[in-house]
CSV table of C-alpha atoms in Angstrom, one decimal:
chain,number,residue,atom,x,y,z
A,1,GLU,CA,-8.1,-25.2,2.2
A,2,VAL,CA,-5.8,-22.7,1.1
A,3,LYS,CA,-5.8,-21.2,-2.4
A,4,LEU,CA,-3.5,-19.2,-4.4
A,5,PRO,CA,-4.3,-16.7,-6.7
A,6,GLN,CA,-3.7,-17.9,-10.6
A,7,ILE,CA,-2.2,-15.4,-13.4
A,8,VAL,CA,-4.8,-14.7,-15.7
A,9,LEU,CA,-3.0,-11.9,-17.7
A,10,ALA,CA,0.8,-10.7,-17.9
A,11,ARG,CA,2.7,-7.8,-19.6
A,12,GLN,CA,6.2,-6.9,-19.7
A,13,SER,CA,6.6,-3.2,-20.6
A,14,ALA,CA,10.1,-1.9,-22.5
A,15,ASP,CA,11.4,-0.6,-18.9
A,16,GLY,CA,11.0,-4.5,-17.5
A,17,THR,CA,8.3,-3.7,-15.2
A,18,ARG,CA,5.9,-6.8,-15.3
A,19,LYS,CA,2.5,-6.4,-14.8
A,20,TRP,CA,0.0,-9.5,-13.7
A,21,LEU,CA,-3.8,-9.9,-13.4
A,22,LEU,CA,-4.5,-12.8,-11.1
A,23,ARG,CA,-8.2,-14.6,-10.8
A,24,ALA,CA,-9.1,-14.6,-6.5
A,25,ASP,CA,-11.8,-17.1,-7.8
A,26,ALA,CA,-14.2,-17.9,-10.9
A,27,SER,CA,-15.6,-14.3,-10.8
A,28,GLN,CA,-13.1,-12.0,-9.5
A,29,ALA,CA,-9.5,-10.4,-10.7
A,30,PHE,CA,-7.3,-8.5,-9.0
A,31,GLU,CA,-3.1,-7.0,-10.2
A,32,MET,CA,0.2,-6.9,-9.2
A,33,VAL,CA,3.3,-5.2,-10.8
A,34,PHE,CA,6.7,-5.3,-10.3
A,35,ILE,CA,8.6,-2.2,-10.7
A,36,PRO,CA,13.1,-3.0,-11.2
A,37,GLU,CA,14.9,-0.4,-10.2
A,38,PRO,CA,19.0,0.1,-10.2
A,39,GLY,CA,19.4,-1.8,-6.8
A,40,ARG,CA,15.9,-2.8,-5.5
A,41,GLY,CA,13.0,-4.7,-7.0
A,42,THR,CA,9.8,-3.2,-5.6
A,43,LEU,CA,6.8,-5.3,-5.5
A,44,CYS,CA,3.4,-3.6,-5.5
A,45,ILE,CA,0.4,-6.1,-4.2
A,46,SER,CA,-3.0,-5.4,-3.7
A,47,SER,CA,-5.2,-6.7,-0.4
A,48,GLN,CA,-8.6,-6.0,-1.4
A,49,VAL,CA,-10.7,-6.7,-4.8
A,50,GLY,CA,-12.5,-3.5,-5.5
A,51,CYS,CA,-12.2,-0.8,-2.7
A,52,VAL,CA,-15.2,0.7,-0.3
A,53,LEU,CA,-13.4,4.5,0.1
A,54,ASP,CA,-14.4,5.8,-3.3
A,55,CYS,CA,-11.5,8.1,-4.3
A,56,THR,CA,-12.7,10.6,-6.9
A,57,PHE,CA,-9.6,10.4,-8.9
A,58,CYS,CA,-8.8,6.6,-8.0
A,59,SER,CA,-9.4,3.3,-11.0
A,60,THR,CA,-10.1,1.1,-8.4
A,61,ALA,CA,-12.6,2.5,-6.8
A,62,GLN,CA,-15.0,3.0,-9.7
A,63,GLN,CA,-15.6,-0.7,-9.6
A,64,GLY,CA,-16.5,-0.9,-5.8
A,65,PHE,CA,-15.6,-3.3,-3.6
A,66,ASN,CA,-16.2,-7.0,-4.3
A,67,ARG,CA,-14.0,-8.5,-1.3
A,68,ASN,CA,-11.3,-9.0,1.1
A,69,LEU,CA,-8.3,-10.9,-0.2
A,70,THR,CA,-7.0,-13.8,2.5
A,71,THR,CA,-4.0,-13.3,4.1
A,72,ALA,CA,-3.3,-16.3,2.0
A,73,GLU,CA,-4.2,-14.5,-1.5
A,74,ILE,CA,-1.6,-11.7,-0.6
A,75,ILE,CA,0.8,-13.5,0.2
A,76,GLY,CA,0.5,-15.5,-2.4
A,77,GLN,CA,1.2,-12.5,-4.7
A,78,VAL,CA,4.8,-12.4,-3.2
A,79,TRP,CA,5.1,-15.9,-3.6
A,80,LEU,CA,3.8,-15.9,-7.7
A,81,ALA,CA,5.5,-12.9,-8.6
A,82,ASN,CA,9.4,-14.9,-7.3
A,83,ARG,CA,8.2,-18.0,-9.1
A,84,GLU,CA,7.6,-15.9,-12.2
A,85,LEU,CA,11.0,-13.5,-11.6
A,86,GLY,CA,13.5,-16.6,-12.0
A,87,PHE,CA,13.9,-16.2,-7.9
A,88,GLU,CA,15.9,-20.0,-6.4
A,89,PRO,CA,15.8,-20.7,-2.7
A,90,GLY,CA,18.7,-19.5,-1.3
A,91,GLY,CA,19.5,-17.0,-4.5
A,92,GLU,CA,20.1,-13.9,-4.8
A,93,ARG,CA,16.6,-11.8,-3.9
A,94,VAL,CA,15.1,-10.5,-6.5
A,95,ILE,CA,12.0,-8.8,-4.9
A,96,SER,CA,13.7,-6.2,-2.2
A,97,ASN,CA,10.3,-4.3,-1.5
A,98,VAL,CA,6.8,-4.3,-0.8
A,99,VAL,CA,4.4,-2.3,-0.9
A,100,PHE,CA,0.4,-2.4,-0.2
A,101,MET,CA,-0.1,0.5,-2.7
A,102,GLY,CA,-2.2,-2.2,-5.3
A,103,MET,CA,-5.8,-2.5,-5.4
A,104,GLY,CA,-7.9,-1.9,-2.2
A,105,GLU,CA,-7.2,0.1,1.4
A,106,PRO,CA,-5.7,-2.3,3.1
A,107,LEU,CA,-6.2,-1.0,7.0
A,108,ALA,CA,-10.2,-1.9,5.7
A,109,ASN,CA,-8.6,-5.4,5.3
A,110,PHE,CA,-6.6,-5.3,9.0
A,111,ARG,CA,-7.8,-9.1,10.3
A,112,ASN,CA,-5.8,-9.9,7.0
A,113,VAL,CA,-2.9,-7.5,6.3
A,114,VAL,CA,-1.2,-7.8,9.9
A,115,PRO,CA,-0.8,-11.8,9.5
A,116,ALA,CA,0.5,-10.7,6.1
A,117,LEU,CA,3.0,-8.4,6.9
A,118,ARG,CA,3.9,-10.9,10.1
A,119,ILE,CA,5.0,-13.4,7.4
A,120,LEU,CA,6.4,-10.8,5.4
A,121,LEU,CA,8.8,-9.8,7.6
A,122,ASP,CA,9.6,-13.3,9.5
A,123,ASP,CA,13.3,-14.6,9.4
A,124,ASP,CA,11.8,-17.9,8.7
A,125,CYS,CA,9.7,-16.4,5.9
A,126,PHE,CA,10.3,-14.2,3.4
A,127,ASP,CA,13.2,-12.2,5.9
A,128,LEU,CA,12.2,-8.6,4.7
A,129,SER,CA,13.4,-4.8,7.3
A,130,ARG,CA,10.7,-3.6,7.8
A,131,ARG,CA,11.6,-0.3,6.1
A,132,ARG,CA,11.0,-2.8,3.2
A,133,VAL,CA,7.9,-2.9,3.3
A,134,THR,CA,5.5,-0.5,3.2
A,135,LEU,CA,1.4,0.2,3.7
A,136,SER,CA,-0.5,2.7,1.8
A,137,THR,CA,-4.0,3.9,3.3
A,138,ALA,CA,-6.1,6.9,2.5
A,139,GLY,CA,-6.2,7.7,6.1
A,140,LEU,CA,-8.1,5.3,8.2
A,141,VAL,CA,-7.3,6.9,11.7
A,142,PRO,CA,-8.4,4.2,14.4
A,143,GLN,CA,-6.5,1.7,12.4
A,144,ILE,CA,-3.4,4.1,11.9
A,145,TYR,CA,-3.2,3.6,16.6
A,146,LYS,CA,-4.2,-0.1,15.8
A,147,LEU,CA,-1.4,-0.7,13.4
A,148,ALA,CA,1.0,0.4,15.9
A,149,GLU,CA,0.5,-1.7,18.0
A,150,VAL,CA,1.2,-4.3,16.3
A,151,SER,CA,3.2,-4.0,13.1
A,152,ASN,CA,6.4,-1.7,12.9
A,153,VAL,CA,6.5,-1.3,8.4
A,154,ALA,CA,6.6,2.1,6.8
A,155,LEU,CA,3.6,4.2,6.8
A,156,ALA,CA,2.5,5.7,3.6
A,157,VAL,CA,-0.7,8.3,3.8
A,158,SER,CA,-2.5,8.8,0.6
A,159,LEU,CA,-2.8,12.6,1.0
A,160,HIS,CA,-3.5,14.5,-1.9
A,161,ALA,CA,-4.5,18.2,-0.9
A,162,ALA,CA,-3.4,19.7,2.1
A,163,ASP,CA,-6.8,21.7,2.8
A,164,ASP,CA,-9.5,19.7,4.5
A,165,ALA,CA,-12.0,21.2,1.9
A,166,LEU,CA,-10.5,19.8,-1.7
A,167,ARG,CA,-8.6,16.4,0.1
A,168,SER,CA,-12.8,15.6,1.6
A,169,THR,CA,-13.6,16.1,-2.4
A,170,LEU,CA,-11.0,14.0,-3.8
A,171,VAL,CA,-10.8,11.3,-0.3
A,172,PRO,CA,-13.8,10.8,0.7
A,173,ILE,CA,-12.8,9.5,3.9
A,174,ASN,CA,-11.4,12.5,5.3
A,175,ARG,CA,-14.8,13.5,6.5
A,176,VAL,CA,-15.0,11.2,8.7
A,177,HIS,CA,-10.9,11.0,10.1
A,178,PRO,CA,-9.3,15.2,8.8
A,179,ILE,CA,-6.0,16.1,8.1
A,180,ALA,CA,-5.3,17.4,11.5
A,181,GLU,CA,-6.8,14.1,13.0
A,182,LEU,CA,-4.9,11.8,10.4
A,183,LEU,CA,-1.5,13.3,11.0
A,184,ALA,CA,-1.7,13.5,14.7
A,185,ALA,CA,-2.0,9.2,14.1
A,186,CYS,CA,0.6,9.3,11.6
A,187,TRP,CA,3.0,11.2,14.0
A,188,HIS,CA,2.2,9.0,17.0
A,189,TYR,CA,2.6,6.0,14.6
A,190,LEU,CA,6.5,6.3,14.3
A,191,ASP,CA,6.6,7.6,17.4
A,192,GLU,CA,5.3,4.1,18.4
A,193,GLN,CA,7.5,2.5,16.1
A,194,ASN,CA,11.0,4.4,16.0
A,195,GLY,CA,10.4,5.1,12.7
A,196,ARG,CA,12.0,7.2,10.0
A,197,SER,CA,9.2,9.2,8.2
A,198,VAL,CA,5.9,8.6,6.8
A,199,THR,CA,5.6,9.2,2.9
A,200,PHE,CA,2.8,11.3,2.0
A,201,GLU,CA,1.6,10.2,-1.4
A,202,TYR,CA,0.1,13.2,-3.3
A,203,VAL,CA,-1.0,13.2,-7.0
A,204,MET,CA,-0.9,15.9,-9.4
A,205,LEU,CA,-3.7,16.7,-10.6
A,206,ASP,CA,-4.0,19.1,-13.5
A,207,SER,CA,-5.4,22.6,-12.1
A,208,VAL,CA,-7.0,20.4,-9.1
A,209,ASN,CA,-3.9,20.4,-6.4
A,210,ASP,CA,-0.9,21.6,-8.0
A,211,ALA,CA,-1.2,25.3,-7.8
A,212,PRO,CA,2.5,27.3,-6.3
A,213,ALA,CA,0.6,28.1,-3.3
A,214,GLN,CA,-0.9,24.3,-2.9
A,215,ALA,CA,2.7,23.1,-2.7
A,216,ARG,CA,3.6,26.1,0.0
A,217,ALA,CA,0.7,24.6,1.8
A,218,LEU,CA,2.0,21.1,2.1
A,219,ALA,CA,5.1,22.1,3.3
A,220,ALA,CA,3.7,23.8,5.8
A,221,LEU,CA,1.9,21.0,6.5
A,222,VAL,CA,4.7,18.3,7.3
A,223,HIS,CA,7.2,21.4,8.0
A,224,GLY,CA,9.8,20.0,10.6
A,225,LYS,CA,8.3,16.7,10.9
A,226,PRO,CA,9.9,13.3,9.9
A,227,ALA,CA,7.6,13.6,6.5
A,228,LYS,CA,8.9,12.4,2.2
A,229,ILE,CA,6.5,14.1,-0.4
A,230,ASN,CA,6.2,11.5,-2.8
């Protein structure tokens, strides 16, 4: 039996951003967000209920890990958002971009996320461009290599520091897969998939990772490489 998520709460801000709390089952919930911008509409979806990676600045990490979302629950978010946003089959596309940047670490739910990616790209399904579907990871290096073999979506990496000592504090998975190892996997992914660039996400934390010297170190880290800092 395929169970699609159900809406528990919905909120809309003045700029048109919409946020939904969805029920996965009787006791667990997760979120998705739609962000409208000129020329595009981005849906941010979740891949897990909670997260196991325990990044220090992330509110999802504080709730711990509950379970993986199924492929149906992942794709169900896109279907549900299209319905809520008034999309009509054959009509103008409302959701132009889908980003796996909601709750959870997508590569920790590899078995269910990869089929979802294929459905999003399939001509007979959501028919999204591979450059308009982005998977964000905190740095599960073996899974990045594995993803390069089976998918070609855009890749984003939660970096947040340019040195291992600080990143290991902010993003504990760095203790297992340090920055050099992570970057090697990123460049391999681009080589395998003919990608344009990797997006490196960098949350600005006051007096933690926002010093000018840290900005210069970040620039040096990716200098000459196909990278974009967000």
